[in-house]
Short mmCIF file of C-alpha atoms and ligand atoms in Angstrom, two decimals:
data_model
loop_
_atom_site.label_atom_id
_atom_site.label_comp_id
_atom_site.label_asym_id
_atom_site.label_seq_id
_atom_site.Cartn_x
_atom_site.Cartn_y
_atom_site.Cartn_z
CA UNK A 29 0.00 0.00 0.00
CA UNK A 30 2.94 2.38 0.34
CA UNK A 31 3.90 2.01 -3.33
CA UNK A 32 7.67 1.84 -3.17
CA UNK A 33 7.77 -1.51 -4.97
CA UNK A 34 7.47 -2.27 -8.66
CA UNK A 35 6.96 -5.38 -10.79
CA UNK A 36 5.23 -8.75 -10.43
CA UNK A 37 7.67 -11.68 -10.65
CA UNK A 38 10.79 -9.55 -11.15
CA UNK A 39 10.14 -7.06 -8.40
CA UNK A 40 12.14 -4.32 -6.74
CA UNK A 41 11.64 -1.97 -3.82
CA UNK A 42 13.55 1.29 -3.73
CA UNK A 43 14.48 2.99 -0.45
CA UNK A 44 16.24 6.15 0.68
CA UNK A 45 16.18 9.90 0.30
CA UNK A 46 18.26 12.49 -1.47
CA UNK A 47 20.19 13.67 1.60
CA UNK A 48 20.16 10.54 3.75
CA UNK A 49 23.36 8.51 4.11
CA UNK A 50 22.47 6.20 1.21
CA UNK A 51 19.72 4.95 -1.04
CA UNK A 52 19.17 1.75 -2.93
CA UNK A 53 16.95 -1.05 -4.10
CA UNK A 54 16.08 -4.60 -3.09
CA UNK A 55 15.54 -6.70 -6.21
CA UNK A 56 13.48 -9.81 -5.53
CA UNK A 57 12.53 -12.61 -7.92
CA UNK A 58 15.70 -12.51 -9.98
CA UNK A 59 16.40 -15.99 -11.41
CA UNK A 60 19.42 -17.79 -9.92
CA UNK A 61 22.64 -18.49 -11.79
CA UNK A 62 23.10 -15.13 -13.57
CA UNK A 63 26.63 -13.72 -13.46
CA UNK A 64 26.39 -10.43 -11.53
CA UNK A 65 28.90 -8.03 -10.03
CA UNK A 66 29.09 -4.28 -9.42
CA UNK A 67 30.76 -4.00 -12.83
CA UNK A 68 27.47 -4.97 -14.53
CA UNK A 69 25.63 -2.14 -12.80
CA UNK A 70 28.15 0.72 -12.62
CA UNK A 71 28.22 1.69 -16.34
CA UNK A 72 24.45 2.29 -16.30
CA UNK A 73 24.71 4.41 -13.15
CA UNK A 74 27.55 6.38 -14.73
CA UNK A 75 25.23 7.20 -17.65
CA UNK A 76 22.72 8.76 -15.19
CA UNK A 77 25.31 10.36 -12.91
CA UNK A 78 25.05 14.12 -12.21
CA UNK A 79 27.83 16.54 -13.11
CA UNK A 80 28.85 14.83 -16.35
CA UNK A 81 28.48 18.05 -18.41
CA UNK A 82 27.58 21.70 -17.94
CA UNK A 83 24.07 20.87 -19.13
CA UNK A 84 23.21 18.82 -16.03
CA UNK A 85 23.24 19.52 -12.29
CA UNK A 86 26.72 20.19 -10.90
CA UNK A 87 26.19 17.88 -7.92
CA UNK A 88 29.15 15.50 -7.77
CA UNK A 89 27.87 12.10 -6.75
CA UNK A 90 30.20 9.13 -7.28
CA UNK A 91 27.09 6.91 -7.49
CA UNK A 92 29.13 3.83 -6.64
CA UNK A 93 26.96 0.78 -6.16
CA UNK A 94 27.57 -1.96 -3.57
CA UNK A 95 25.88 -5.36 -3.75
CA UNK A 96 25.05 -6.39 -0.18
CA UNK A 97 23.19 -9.66 -0.75
CA UNK A 98 21.79 -12.14 -3.24
CA UNK A 99 25.06 -12.89 -5.03
CA UNK A 100 27.44 -15.72 -4.15
CA UNK A 101 30.69 -16.42 -5.97
CA UNK A 102 29.67 -14.01 -8.74
CA UNK A 103 26.24 -15.52 -9.39
CA UNK A 104 22.73 -14.51 -8.38
CA UNK A 105 21.35 -16.98 -5.85
CA UNK A 106 17.64 -16.34 -6.39
CA UNK A 107 17.41 -14.54 -3.05
CA UNK A 108 16.84 -10.77 -2.60
CA UNK A 109 19.61 -8.68 -4.15
CA UNK A 110 20.26 -5.60 -2.06
CA UNK A 111 21.92 -2.68 -3.84
CA UNK A 112 23.26 0.38 -2.02
CA UNK A 113 24.50 3.73 -3.31
CA UNK A 114 25.94 6.20 -0.81
CA UNK A 115 25.00 9.89 -0.99
CA UNK A 116 28.26 11.82 -0.88
CA UNK A 117 27.56 15.35 -2.13
CA UNK A 118 24.72 16.85 -0.12
CA UNK A 119 24.39 20.56 0.58
CA UNK A 120 21.33 20.75 2.80
CA UNK A 121 21.72 24.51 3.37
CA UNK A 122 20.61 25.06 -0.27
CA UNK A 123 17.18 23.84 0.79
CA UNK A 124 16.63 25.94 3.95
CA UNK A 125 13.94 28.09 2.26
CA UNK A 126 12.18 24.97 0.92
CA UNK A 127 11.64 23.78 4.52
CA UNK A 128 8.91 26.36 5.15
CA UNK A 129 7.87 27.24 1.59
CA UNK A 130 6.57 25.27 -1.36
CA UNK A 131 8.32 25.14 -4.74
CA UNK A 132 5.62 25.27 -7.41
CA UNK A 133 5.66 22.14 -9.60
CA UNK A 134 7.79 20.18 -7.08
CA UNK A 135 6.49 17.73 -4.48
CA UNK A 136 6.78 20.06 -1.44
CA UNK A 137 3.10 21.05 -1.09
CA UNK A 138 1.75 17.62 -2.08
CA UNK A 139 4.06 15.74 0.37
CA UNK A 140 2.97 18.02 3.25
CA UNK A 141 -0.66 17.56 2.25
CA UNK A 142 -0.27 13.77 2.36
CA UNK A 143 2.16 13.08 5.20
CA UNK A 144 2.01 16.29 7.26
CA UNK A 145 5.80 16.40 7.36
CA UNK A 146 8.64 15.85 4.92
CA UNK A 147 12.40 15.59 4.63
CA UNK A 148 12.86 18.80 2.65
CA UNK A 149 16.62 18.35 2.14
CA UNK A 150 17.16 17.95 -1.58
CA UNK A 151 13.47 17.15 -1.99
CA UNK A 152 13.83 14.00 0.16
CA UNK A 153 12.01 11.06 -1.35
CA UNK A 154 10.51 13.22 -4.14
CA UNK A 155 14.01 13.95 -5.42
CA UNK A 156 15.00 12.22 -8.66
CA UNK A 157 18.02 10.96 -6.74
CA UNK A 158 15.73 7.96 -6.16
CA UNK A 159 16.01 7.17 -9.86
CA UNK A 160 19.59 5.96 -9.23
CA UNK A 161 17.99 2.97 -7.45
CA UNK A 162 15.83 2.29 -10.51
CA UNK A 163 18.84 2.42 -12.81
CA UNK A 164 20.73 -0.03 -10.56
CA UNK A 165 17.74 -2.42 -10.47
CA UNK A 166 17.33 -1.96 -14.24
CA UNK A 167 20.91 -3.15 -14.75
CA UNK A 168 20.01 -6.43 -13.02
CA UNK A 169 16.84 -6.68 -15.13
CA UNK A 170 18.94 -6.42 -18.28
CA UNK A 171 20.68 -9.68 -17.29
CA UNK A 172 17.31 -11.45 -17.45
CA UNK A 173 16.72 -10.21 -21.02
CA UNK A 174 20.20 -10.26 -22.64
CA UNK A 175 18.62 -10.78 -26.07
CA UNK A 176 16.76 -7.45 -25.89
CA UNK A 177 18.47 -4.23 -26.92
CA UNK A 178 17.13 -1.09 -25.23
CA UNK A 179 18.18 2.32 -26.55
CA UNK A 180 16.94 5.67 -25.27
CA UNK A 181 17.63 9.14 -26.67
CA UNK A 182 16.17 12.64 -26.76
CA UNK A 183 14.04 13.59 -29.76
CA UNK A 184 13.04 17.07 -28.59
CA UNK A 185 14.40 19.64 -26.14
CA UNK A 186 12.90 23.02 -25.30
CA UNK A 187 10.38 22.51 -28.13
CA UNK A 188 13.15 21.95 -30.72
CA UNK A 189 12.87 18.59 -32.54
CA UNK A 190 15.58 16.41 -34.07
CA UNK A 191 15.58 15.91 -37.84
CA UNK A 192 14.52 12.25 -38.25
CA UNK A 193 16.35 12.12 -41.60
CA UNK A 194 19.59 12.92 -39.75
CA UNK A 195 19.09 10.16 -37.12
CA UNK A 196 22.45 8.54 -36.36
CA UNK A 197 22.47 5.98 -33.55
CA UNK A 198 26.27 6.27 -33.25
CA UNK A 199 25.85 9.92 -32.21
CA UNK A 200 23.72 9.17 -29.13
CA UNK A 201 26.63 8.60 -26.76
CA UNK A 202 28.84 11.24 -28.41
CA UNK A 203 27.17 14.28 -26.88
CA UNK A 204 25.83 15.33 -23.46
CA UNK A 205 22.17 15.22 -24.62
CA UNK A 206 21.88 11.58 -25.76
CA UNK A 207 20.92 13.21 -29.07
CA UNK A 208 20.96 11.17 -32.31
CA UNK A 209 21.09 14.29 -34.54
CA UNK A 210 24.47 16.05 -34.59
CA UNK A 211 23.08 19.37 -35.79
CA UNK A 212 20.44 19.52 -33.06
CA UNK A 213 23.20 19.30 -30.43
CA UNK A 214 24.49 22.80 -31.25
CA UNK A 215 20.98 24.25 -31.04
CA UNK A 216 20.27 22.46 -27.77
CA UNK A 217 23.50 23.79 -26.20
CA UNK A 218 22.20 27.29 -26.87
CA UNK A 219 18.71 26.51 -25.58
CA UNK A 220 19.98 25.08 -22.27
CA UNK A 221 22.61 27.81 -21.80
CA UNK A 222 19.99 30.51 -22.42
CA UNK A 223 17.52 28.89 -20.02
CA UNK A 224 20.14 28.68 -17.28
CA UNK A 225 21.26 32.30 -17.78
CA UNK A 226 17.62 33.32 -17.61
CA UNK A 227 17.13 31.45 -14.29
CA UNK A 228 14.74 29.16 -16.11
CA UNK A 229 14.48 25.52 -17.29
CA UNK A 230 13.20 23.57 -20.31
CA UNK A 231 11.39 20.30 -21.01
CA UNK A 232 12.27 17.42 -23.33
CA UNK A 233 10.95 14.24 -24.96
CA UNK A 234 12.73 10.91 -24.48
CA UNK A 235 12.16 8.12 -27.00
CA UNK A 236 13.14 4.56 -26.11
CA UNK A 237 13.19 1.58 -28.47
CA UNK A 238 13.45 -2.05 -27.36
CA UNK A 239 14.29 -4.56 -30.09
CA UNK A 240 14.15 -8.39 -29.99
CA UNK A 241 11.17 -8.36 -27.63
CA UNK A 242 9.64 -11.78 -28.31
CA UNK A 243 6.17 -11.88 -29.86
CA UNK A 244 3.81 -13.03 -27.12
CA UNK A 245 5.22 -11.17 -24.12
CA UNK A 246 2.59 -9.11 -22.38
CA UNK A 247 -0.99 -9.79 -21.37
CA UNK A 248 -4.48 -8.85 -22.39
CA UNK A 249 -6.78 -6.33 -20.78
CA UNK A 250 -5.74 -5.50 -17.22
CA UNK A 251 -1.98 -5.76 -17.60
CA UNK A 252 -1.42 -4.82 -21.22
CA UNK A 253 2.25 -4.51 -22.08
CA UNK A 254 1.58 -0.94 -23.18
CA UNK A 255 -0.16 -0.05 -19.93
CA UNK A 256 2.66 -1.63 -17.89
CA UNK A 257 5.22 0.39 -19.85
CA UNK A 258 3.17 3.57 -19.56
CA UNK A 259 2.71 3.13 -15.81
CA UNK A 260 6.42 2.43 -15.36
CA UNK A 261 7.44 5.54 -17.29
CA UNK A 262 4.72 7.78 -15.87
CA UNK A 263 6.14 6.81 -12.47
CA UNK A 264 9.40 8.59 -13.31
CA UNK A 265 9.75 12.07 -11.78
CA UNK A 266 8.66 14.90 -14.09
CA UNK A 267 7.10 12.63 -16.75
CA UNK A 268 3.77 14.16 -17.75
CA UNK A 269 2.97 12.18 -20.90
CA UNK A 270 3.70 8.74 -22.38
CA UNK A 271 3.04 7.51 -25.93
CA UNK A 272 3.44 4.04 -27.43
CA UNK A 273 4.14 3.83 -31.17
CA UNK A 274 2.35 6.64 -33.00
CA UNK A 275 0.60 7.53 -29.74
CA UNK A 276 -1.59 10.63 -30.04
CA UNK A 277 -0.83 10.85 -33.77
CA UNK A 278 -2.75 7.56 -34.24
CA UNK A 279 -5.90 9.48 -33.38
CA UNK A 280 -5.19 11.80 -36.32
CA UNK A 281 -4.62 8.88 -38.71
CA UNK A 282 -7.10 6.66 -40.60
CA UNK A 283 -7.68 2.92 -40.44
CA UNK A 284 -5.87 2.42 -43.76
CA UNK A 285 -2.83 4.49 -42.82
CA UNK A 286 -2.55 3.24 -39.26
CA UNK A 287 -2.67 -0.48 -40.17
CA UNK A 288 0.64 -2.34 -39.87
CA UNK A 289 0.16 -4.68 -42.84
CA UNK A 290 1.30 -8.27 -42.30
CA UNK A 291 3.34 -10.17 -44.93
CA UNK A 292 4.79 -13.69 -44.82
CA UNK A 293 8.00 -13.85 -42.78
CA UNK A 294 11.34 -13.90 -44.48
CA UNK A 295 13.13 -17.15 -43.79
CA UNK A 296 14.65 -17.20 -40.30
CA UNK A 297 12.93 -13.95 -39.29
CA UNK A 298 10.12 -14.95 -36.94
CA UNK A 299 6.48 -15.73 -37.66
CA UNK A 300 5.48 -12.62 -39.63
CA UNK A 301 6.78 -9.50 -41.32
CA UNK A 302 5.14 -6.16 -40.71
CA UNK A 303 5.55 -3.42 -43.28
CA UNK A 304 5.26 -0.60 -40.72
CA UNK A 305 5.19 -0.16 -36.94
CA UNK A 306 2.53 2.40 -36.05
CA UNK A 307 1.56 0.17 -33.10
CA UNK A 308 4.99 0.52 -31.50
CA UNK A 309 5.39 -3.24 -31.18
CA UNK A 310 2.26 -3.94 -29.13
CA UNK A 311 -1.29 -4.95 -30.11
CA UNK A 312 -3.98 -6.20 -27.72
CA UNK A 313 -1.47 -5.66 -24.91
CA UNK A 314 0.86 -8.31 -26.36
CA UNK A 315 4.20 -7.85 -28.10
CA UNK A 316 4.18 -8.48 -31.86
CA UNK A 317 7.94 -8.98 -32.13
CA UNK A 318 8.34 -5.53 -33.73
CA UNK A 319 10.47 -2.91 -31.95
CA UNK A 320 8.68 -1.59 -28.87
CA UNK A 321 8.65 2.20 -29.13
CA UNK A 322 7.80 4.47 -26.22
CA UNK A 323 8.05 8.25 -25.80
CA UNK A 324 8.00 10.21 -22.54
CA UNK A 325 7.35 13.93 -22.16
CA UNK A 326 9.41 15.45 -19.34
CA UNK A 327 8.33 18.79 -17.94
CA UNK A 328 10.85 21.59 -17.25
CA UNK A 329 12.76 21.42 -13.94
CA UNK A 330 10.61 22.88 -11.15
CA UNK A 331 13.52 24.33 -9.09
CA UNK A 332 14.57 27.50 -10.87
CA UNK A 333 16.32 30.71 -9.86
CA UNK A 334 13.53 32.95 -11.19
CA UNK A 335 11.19 34.00 -8.38
CA UNK A 336 7.78 32.30 -8.47
CA UNK A 337 4.66 33.10 -6.47
CA UNK A 338 3.91 30.51 -3.79
CA UNK A 339 2.84 30.11 -0.17
CA UNK A 340 4.58 29.00 3.03
CA UNK A 341 3.46 26.26 5.44
CA UNK A 342 1.24 28.81 7.22
CA UNK A 343 -0.58 29.55 3.97
CA UNK A 344 0.93 33.03 3.59
CA UNK A 345 1.90 34.42 0.20
CA UNK A 346 5.65 34.30 -0.55
CA UNK A 347 7.98 34.50 -3.51
CA UNK A 348 10.30 31.55 -3.90
CA UNK A 349 13.46 31.27 -5.92
CA UNK A 350 15.42 28.03 -5.68
CA UNK A 351 19.17 28.16 -5.25
CA UNK A 352 21.38 25.12 -5.37
CA UNK A 353 22.51 22.82 -8.13
CA UNK A 354 19.61 21.77 -10.30
CA UNK A 355 19.28 20.18 -13.73
CA UNK A 356 18.32 22.90 -16.25
CA UNK A 357 16.58 20.17 -18.29
CA UNK A 358 15.66 17.01 -16.37
CA UNK A 359 14.85 15.21 -19.62
CA UNK A 360 18.56 14.73 -20.35
CA UNK A 361 19.33 12.60 -17.31
CA UNK A 362 15.96 10.89 -17.63
CA UNK A 363 17.19 8.91 -20.67
CA UNK A 364 18.94 6.14 -18.67
CA UNK A 365 16.02 6.12 -16.23
CA UNK A 366 13.49 5.45 -19.00
CA UNK A 367 15.76 2.70 -20.35
CA UNK A 368 15.92 1.14 -16.87
CA UNK A 369 12.14 1.20 -16.39
CA UNK A 370 11.65 -0.40 -19.82
CA UNK A 371 14.21 -3.11 -18.89
CA UNK A 372 12.40 -3.75 -15.58
CA UNK A 373 9.02 -4.15 -17.31
CA UNK A 374 10.40 -6.42 -20.04
CA UNK A 375 12.30 -8.67 -17.60
CA UNK A 376 9.12 -9.03 -15.58
CA UNK A 377 7.07 -9.77 -18.73
CA UNK A 378 9.54 -12.42 -19.90
CA UNK A 379 9.24 -14.24 -16.57
CA UNK A 380 5.44 -13.87 -16.52
CA UNK A 381 5.15 -15.21 -20.08
CA UNK A 382 7.32 -18.20 -19.20
CA UNK A 383 5.32 -18.84 -16.01
CA UNK A 384 2.01 -18.93 -17.89
CA UNK A 385 2.95 -20.60 -21.18
CA UNK A 386 6.08 -22.56 -20.29
CA UNK A 387 7.86 -20.89 -23.24
C1 LIG B 429 16.73 12.64 -13.92
C2 LIG B 429 15.91 13.68 -13.23
C3 LIG B 429 16.54 14.73 -12.57
C4 LIG B 429 15.80 15.72 -11.92
N1 LIG B 429 16.47 16.76 -11.32
C5 LIG B 429 15.75 17.75 -10.74
C6 LIG B 429 16.40 18.89 -10.18
O1 LIG B 429 17.63 19.01 -10.23
N2 LIG B 429 15.64 19.84 -9.61
C7 LIG B 429 14.26 19.75 -9.55
O2 LIG B 429 13.61 20.64 -9.04
N3 LIG B 429 13.62 18.70 -10.10
C8 LIG B 429 14.31 17.70 -10.68
N4 LIG B 429 13.65 16.63 -11.25
C9 LIG B 429 12.16 16.62 -11.23
C10 LIG B 429 11.54 16.40 -9.86
O3 LIG B 429 12.08 15.26 -9.22
C11 LIG B 429 10.02 16.27 -10.02
O4 LIG B 429 9.51 17.26 -10.85
C12 LIG B 429 9.32 16.34 -8.66
O5 LIG B 429 9.63 15.18 -7.91
C13 LIG B 429 7.80 16.46 -8.76
O6 LIG B 429 7.24 15.32 -9.36
P1 LIG B 429 6.46 15.35 -10.76
O7 LIG B 429 7.20 16.28 -11.65
O8 LIG B 429 6.50 13.94 -11.24
O9 LIG B 429 5.08 15.85 -10.48
C14 LIG B 429 14.38 15.64 -11.90
C15 LIG B 429 13.73 14.58 -12.57
C16 LIG B 429 14.49 13.61 -13.24
C17 LIG B 429 13.79 12.49 -13.96
#
């Protein structure tokens, strides 16, 4: 009932706050016999780490993961895997005004409304520092689905879109924006620099594609693969919209144009060949074997230097301006988080499919 756990058969619980001594995840239901060490998790955490460019928060967290349980002689044992990441770069004084006042668009007001008290340092549990735990758990999930390739990237930042004709997968890890379009990178540098100078922030859209998802994974009706993915991604801080495949554009299409026509499979290439992928790899809640395509809209960072009208805990009018080291565009560092949530859903779905069908 407290909603800190995620997944059905492959399940994890995250724990910890932004300015506590540490945070982490307990991954339960991981099959035994998978080779696992810190080295399998660290590269994914490094992708999410703050301070990696001037376009992200300048907090300096080492984000080093420790495996405390569930692994013996380099292999998962099938028992709970406990992962811990120490918090090493807190500056609680940056949040002294947030203790008594509410940042619009952040969790301050809502947390007080629900719990009556909150750890305001760094946003406490509402801080996206928690997403480090998801990325660590996601790295374990990837071991359950080694055949699946999951690639996230930004397709839009500050309202500026990539040119799909210029899409180059090799570019994604060559720039600080996870951007597949080289020319967009220069524009985005300007957009983020201008926002920061202006004491403001911008939003972004993350696209994530999972290939080699076996046809048949997923479920009908109440746990559709698309609804599981949407719930997982909507559960990421600052995500305000999720689309699968053509998403909202499907509503502007027609039956003829939106149909992914089926053709006989080419030899050695599965059971069917689709000539398009408007569905984003899922129909009737079940994977078709096509790439699973998901997009997440991330709102602009709530904590900004520009003064905003708000109230304090006594309900009095105040103006709040947030100091400290914040991401000018949270969508950038959300890319590895979206990838992790997709990995967690797909690992869970693989195990569920096997449990029901024996395949
Ligand atoms: C990777 C990532 C980093 C974030 N960094 C910040 C930040 O530096 N400052 C901030 O105010 N919000 C940041 N956020 C967003 C807040 O955590 C989020 O807006 C807040 O918890 C309120 O929740 P909601 O936006 O889902 O309604 C970040 C979000 C993500 C995904």
